[in-house]
């Protein structure tokens, strides 16, 4: 029987996941399809139940259900637990639901694709202490990137997060700013990279060391204000497309056993969003 997969969220119409996964199914000769499903928060439990009953083999989870779905799953792995968020569900052979989170590992894969190594990076800085920051820090630490400084508007959250990630510590925003030249990698994980000027977000990439890698997890717009400033300050910049494509590729691999072509996909999404 033809397999089918889905992505659930609210809103969902803008999601690029269906076209991405359908392209990969075609490229790999897999007879399956992937559909977007609009699920409102108060219908999440019913939606999970229906997906199971209708024979869905696995699905992605996006805003606002990433944490809320956890109680409806049978198991979640360490990565998802760290992030308190699930972005990928697989229906196992016995019908139970397994949840993981491929966002952090997706970020690390996209970083590795640019040839960036832990040795070259040395000390790194994570801006933000939400779920995305936790997943990325956890995956970076697992891939050998350390030490990890975590800065956040609310420093208590940075302290809390660094307790659960080996090799990480919290740093006040002002201190991170004055020591910015010591970081070989800076990762912006908050929603404010988008409209830097209006938000008055405290960290300015001016003063980074020449050639430092500066990443923003946002990919639309392709270049956030934060990334533009980092580029002008001499940084090697990386937007969130690589992370998006690799988180999808890791989900695809979990479902099908195949790691799909990410380079071609990154290129076509970049073009679609108006970049080169
Ligand atoms: P996600 O799961 O996507 O990471 P989240 O858990 O809501 O989202 O985390 C949002 C992050 O963006 C937090 O680090 C938050 O900082 P606070 O912990 O101080 O709230 C950060 N953030 C959001 N809006 C911000 C703003 N205007 N200025 C600075 N940081 C902001």
Coordinates of C-alpha atoms and ligand atoms in Angstrom, one line a residue:
X1 CA 0.0 0.0 0.0
X2 CA 1.2 3.5 -0.8
X3 CA 2.6 5.2 2.3
X4 CA 1.7 8.7 3.3
X5 CA 3.2 11.3 5.6
X6 CA 2.1 14.7 6.8
X7 CA 3.0 17.9 8.6
X8 CA 0.6 19.3 11.2
X9 CA 0.5 22.9 12.3
X10 CA -1.4 26.2 12.5
X11 CA -0.9 28.0 10.2
X12 CA 0.3 25.4 7.7
X13 CA -0.3 26.8 4.2
X14 CA 3.1 28.4 4.0
X15 CA 5.0 25.2 4.9
X16 CA 7.7 24.1 2.4
X17 CA 7.9 20.6 3.8
X18 CA 5.3 19.0 1.4
X19 CA 7.1 20.1 -1.7
X20 CA 10.5 19.1 -0.2
X21 CA 9.4 15.6 0.9
X22 CA 7.4 14.9 -2.3
X23 CA 10.5 15.9 -4.3
X24 CA 12.6 13.5 -2.3
X25 CA 10.1 10.7 -2.7
X26 CA 10.2 11.2 -6.4
X27 CA 14.0 11.5 -6.6
X28 CA 14.4 8.2 -4.7
X29 CA 11.7 6.3 -6.4
X30 CA 9.6 5.9 -3.2
X31 CA 5.9 5.5 -3.7
X32 CA 4.7 7.8 -1.0
X33 CA 3.2 11.2 -0.5
X34 CA 3.3 14.0 2.1
X35 CA 0.4 16.4 2.9
X36 CA 0.0 19.5 5.0
X37 CA -2.8 19.3 7.6
X38 CA -4.2 22.3 9.4
X39 CA -4.7 21.3 13.0
X40 CA -5.9 23.8 15.6
X41 CA -4.5 23.6 19.2
X42 CA -7.8 22.3 20.7
X43 CA -8.0 19.4 18.1
X44 CA -4.5 18.1 18.5
X45 CA -5.4 14.9 20.4
X46 CA -8.1 14.0 17.9
X47 CA -5.7 14.8 15.0
X48 CA -3.1 12.4 16.4
X49 CA -5.7 9.7 16.8
X50 CA -7.0 10.2 13.3
X51 CA -3.5 10.2 11.7
X52 CA -2.9 6.8 13.4
X53 CA -6.2 5.3 12.4
X54 CA -5.9 6.5 8.8
X55 CA -2.6 4.7 8.5
X56 CA -0.2 7.7 8.4
X57 CA 3.4 6.3 8.6
X58 CA 4.9 9.4 10.2
X59 CA 4.5 13.2 10.4
X60 CA 6.3 16.4 11.1
X61 CA 5.0 18.7 13.8
X62 CA 5.3 22.5 13.6
X63 CA 4.1 25.6 15.5
X64 CA 2.2 25.5 17.9
X65 CA 2.2 21.8 18.6
X66 CA 5.8 20.8 19.1
X67 CA 5.6 20.6 22.9
X68 CA 1.8 20.0 23.2
X69 CA 2.1 16.7 21.3
X70 CA 4.5 15.0 23.7
X71 CA 1.7 13.6 26.1
X72 CA 0.1 11.9 23.1
X73 CA 3.2 10.0 22.1
X74 CA 4.4 6.6 23.4
X75 CA 8.1 7.4 23.5
X76 CA 10.3 10.4 22.9
X77 CA 14.1 10.4 22.7
X78 CA 16.7 12.4 24.7
X79 CA 17.0 15.1 22.0
X80 CA 13.2 15.8 22.1
X81 CA 13.2 15.7 25.9
X82 CA 16.1 18.3 26.0
X83 CA 14.1 20.6 23.7
X84 CA 10.8 19.7 25.3
X85 CA 9.7 19.7 21.6
X86 CA 9.0 17.0 19.0
X87 CA 9.2 17.9 15.3
X88 CA 9.1 14.3 13.9
X89 CA 6.9 11.4 14.7
X90 CA 7.3 7.8 13.4
X91 CA 4.6 5.2 13.7
X92 CA 6.5 2.1 14.7
X93 CA 5.7 -1.4 13.4
X94 CA 3.7 -2.2 16.5
X95 CA 1.6 0.9 16.0
X96 CA 3.2 2.9 18.8
X97 CA 4.2 6.5 18.3
X98 CA 7.9 7.6 18.6
X99 CA 8.8 11.2 18.7
X100 CA 12.2 12.9 18.1
X101 CA 13.5 16.3 17.2
X102 CA 15.8 16.7 14.2
X103 CA 16.2 20.5 14.4
X104 CA 19.4 20.5 16.5
X105 CA 21.1 17.8 14.4
X106 CA 19.8 19.5 11.3
X107 CA 21.7 22.6 12.3
X108 CA 24.9 20.7 13.0
X109 CA 24.7 18.9 9.6
X110 CA 24.3 22.2 7.8
X111 CA 27.2 23.6 9.7
X112 CA 29.3 20.6 8.8
X113 CA 28.3 20.9 5.2
X114 CA 30.1 24.2 5.1
X115 CA 33.3 22.5 6.4
X116 CA 33.2 24.1 9.8
X117 CA 35.0 22.0 12.5
X118 CA 35.1 22.2 16.3
X119 CA 38.8 22.9 16.2
X120 CA 38.4 25.9 13.9
X121 CA 35.5 27.2 16.0
X122 CA 36.9 27.0 19.5
X123 CA 34.6 28.8 21.8
X124 CA 31.1 29.4 20.6
X125 CA 28.1 31.6 21.5
X126 CA 24.4 30.7 21.4
X127 CA 22.0 33.7 21.5
X128 CA 18.7 32.7 23.1
X129 CA 17.6 30.0 25.5
X130 CA 14.4 28.7 24.1
X131 CA 13.7 25.2 22.7
X132 CA 15.6 25.9 19.5
X133 CA 18.7 27.0 21.4
X134 CA 18.6 24.0 23.7
X135 CA 18.3 21.5 20.7
X136 CA 21.1 23.2 18.8
X137 CA 23.4 23.4 21.9
X138 CA 22.8 19.8 22.7
X139 CA 23.5 18.7 19.1
X140 CA 26.6 20.9 18.9
X141 CA 28.0 19.5 22.1
X142 CA 27.3 16.0 20.9
X143 CA 29.3 16.8 17.7
X144 CA 32.3 18.0 19.8
X145 CA 31.7 21.7 19.7
X146 CA 32.7 23.1 23.1
X147 CA 32.8 25.3 25.2
X148 CA 29.4 26.8 24.6
X149 CA 28.5 30.2 26.0
X150 CA 24.7 30.9 26.2
X151 CA 23.4 34.4 26.4
X152 CA 19.8 35.5 26.7
X153 CA 17.7 38.5 27.6
X154 CA 16.5 36.5 30.6
X155 CA 19.7 35.3 32.0
X156 CA 18.0 32.8 34.4
X157 CA 16.8 30.8 31.4
X158 CA 20.4 30.7 30.0
X159 CA 21.6 29.4 33.4
X160 CA 18.9 26.8 33.5
X161 CA 19.6 25.6 30.0
X162 CA 23.4 25.4 30.5
X163 CA 22.9 23.1 33.6
X164 CA 21.6 20.4 31.3
X165 CA 24.2 20.7 28.5
X166 CA 27.8 19.6 29.3
X167 CA 30.5 22.1 28.4
X168 CA 28.1 25.1 28.4
X169 CA 27.8 28.1 30.6
X170 CA 25.6 31.2 30.8
X171 CA 26.9 34.7 30.0
X172 CA 25.3 38.1 30.5
X173 CA 24.4 39.9 27.3
X174 CA 26.8 42.8 28.1
X175 CA 29.7 40.4 28.7
X176 CA 28.9 38.4 25.5
X177 CA 28.9 41.7 23.6
X178 CA 32.2 42.9 25.0
X179 CA 33.9 39.5 24.5
X180 CA 32.3 38.9 21.1
X181 CA 35.7 38.7 19.3
X182 CA 36.6 35.4 21.1
X183 CA 33.8 33.4 19.5
X184 CA 34.5 31.4 16.4
X185 CA 30.8 30.6 15.9
X186 CA 27.8 32.6 16.9
X187 CA 24.3 31.2 16.5
X188 CA 21.2 33.5 16.7
X189 CA 18.2 31.3 17.7
X190 CA 15.6 33.9 18.7
X191 CA 12.8 35.3 16.6
X192 CA 14.4 38.8 16.8
X193 CA 17.1 38.3 14.2
X194 CA 14.3 39.1 11.9
X195 CA 13.8 42.7 12.8
X196 CA 16.9 43.7 14.6
X197 CA 16.5 47.5 14.3
X198 CA 13.0 47.6 15.7
X199 CA 13.5 45.1 18.5
X200 CA 16.7 46.8 19.8
X201 CA 18.1 43.3 20.4
X202 CA 21.2 43.8 22.5
X203 CA 23.8 41.9 20.6
X204 CA 25.6 43.6 17.7
X205 CA 27.9 41.5 15.5
X206 CA 30.2 44.4 15.1
X207 CA 33.5 43.4 16.6
X208 CA 33.4 39.7 15.8
X209 CA 36.7 38.1 14.8
X210 CA 37.5 38.1 11.1
X211 CA 36.1 35.0 9.5
X212 CA 34.0 33.9 12.4
X213 CA 30.9 31.9 11.4
X214 CA 27.6 33.6 12.2
X215 CA 24.4 31.7 11.8
X216 CA 20.8 32.7 12.1
X217 CA 18.1 29.9 12.2
X218 CA 15.7 32.2 10.3
X219 CA 15.6 31.6 6.6
X220 CA 12.8 33.9 5.5
X221 CA 14.1 36.6 4.9
X222 CA 17.2 34.9 3.6
X223 CA 19.4 37.5 5.2
X224 CA 18.2 38.9 8.5
X225 CA 19.4 42.2 9.7
X226 CA 21.6 40.4 12.2
X227 CA 23.2 38.4 9.4
X228 CA 23.7 41.4 7.2
X229 CA 25.5 43.2 10.0
X230 CA 27.6 40.1 10.6
X231 CA 28.5 39.8 6.9
X232 CA 29.5 43.5 6.9
X233 CA 31.6 42.9 10.0
X234 CA 33.6 40.2 8.1
X235 CA 31.8 37.1 9.3
X236 CA 31.0 34.0 7.2
X237 CA 27.2 33.9 7.4
X238 CA 24.8 31.0 7.3
X239 CA 21.0 31.4 7.1
X240 CA 18.5 28.8 8.4
X241 CA 17.8 27.1 5.0
X242 CA 20.5 24.4 5.6
X243 CA 19.0 23.7 9.1
X244 CA 15.5 23.5 7.6
X245 CA 16.5 21.1 4.8
X246 CA 18.6 18.9 7.0
X247 CA 16.0 18.6 9.8
X248 CA 13.7 17.4 7.0
X249 CA 16.3 15.1 5.6
X250 CA 16.8 13.5 9.0
X251 CA 13.1 12.9 9.3
X252 CA 13.0 11.5 5.8
X253 CA 15.9 9.1 6.7
X254 CA 14.1 8.0 9.9
X255 CA 11.0 7.1 7.8
X256 CA 12.6 5.6 4.7
X257 CA 16.2 4.7 5.6
X258 CA 17.5 7.1 2.8
X259 CA 19.3 10.3 3.4
X260 CA 18.1 12.5 0.4
X261 CA 20.0 15.1 -1.7
X262 CA 20.2 18.2 0.5
X263 CA 22.4 20.4 -1.7
X264 CA 20.0 20.5 -4.6
X265 CA 17.1 21.2 -2.2
X266 CA 19.0 24.0 -0.4
X267 CA 19.7 25.5 -3.9
X268 CA 16.1 25.3 -5.0
X269 CA 14.5 26.7 -1.8
X270 CA 17.1 29.6 -1.9
X271 CA 16.1 30.3 -5.5
X272 CA 12.4 30.1 -4.6
X273 CA 12.9 32.6 -1.8
X274 CA 14.6 35.0 -4.2
X275 CA 18.2 34.3 -3.4
X276 CA 21.2 33.2 -5.5
Ligands
LIG1 P1 11.9 28.6 20.4 O1 11.3 27.4 21.0 O2 11.5 28.9 19.0 O3 13.3 28.8 20.7 P2 11.0 30.2 22.7 O4 11.1 29.0 23.6 O5 9.8 31.1 22.8 O6 11.1 29.8 21.2 O7 12.3 31.1 22.9 C1 12.4 32.3 22.4 C2 13.8 32.9 22.6 O8 13.8 34.2 22.0 C3 14.1 33.2 24.1 O9 15.5 33.0 24.3 C4 13.7 34.6 24.3 O10 14.3 35.3 25.3 P3 13.6 35.3 26.8 O11 14.0 34.0 27.4 O12 14.3 36.4 27.5 O13 12.2 35.5 26.6 C5 14.1 35.2 22.9 N1 13.4 36.4 22.6 C6 12.2 36.6 22.1 N2 11.9 37.9 21.9 C7 13.0 38.6 22.3 C8 13.3 40.0 22.3 N3 12.5 40.9 21.8 N4 14.6 40.4 22.7 C9 15.4 39.4 23.1 N5 15.2 38.1 23.1 C10 14.0 37.7 22.7

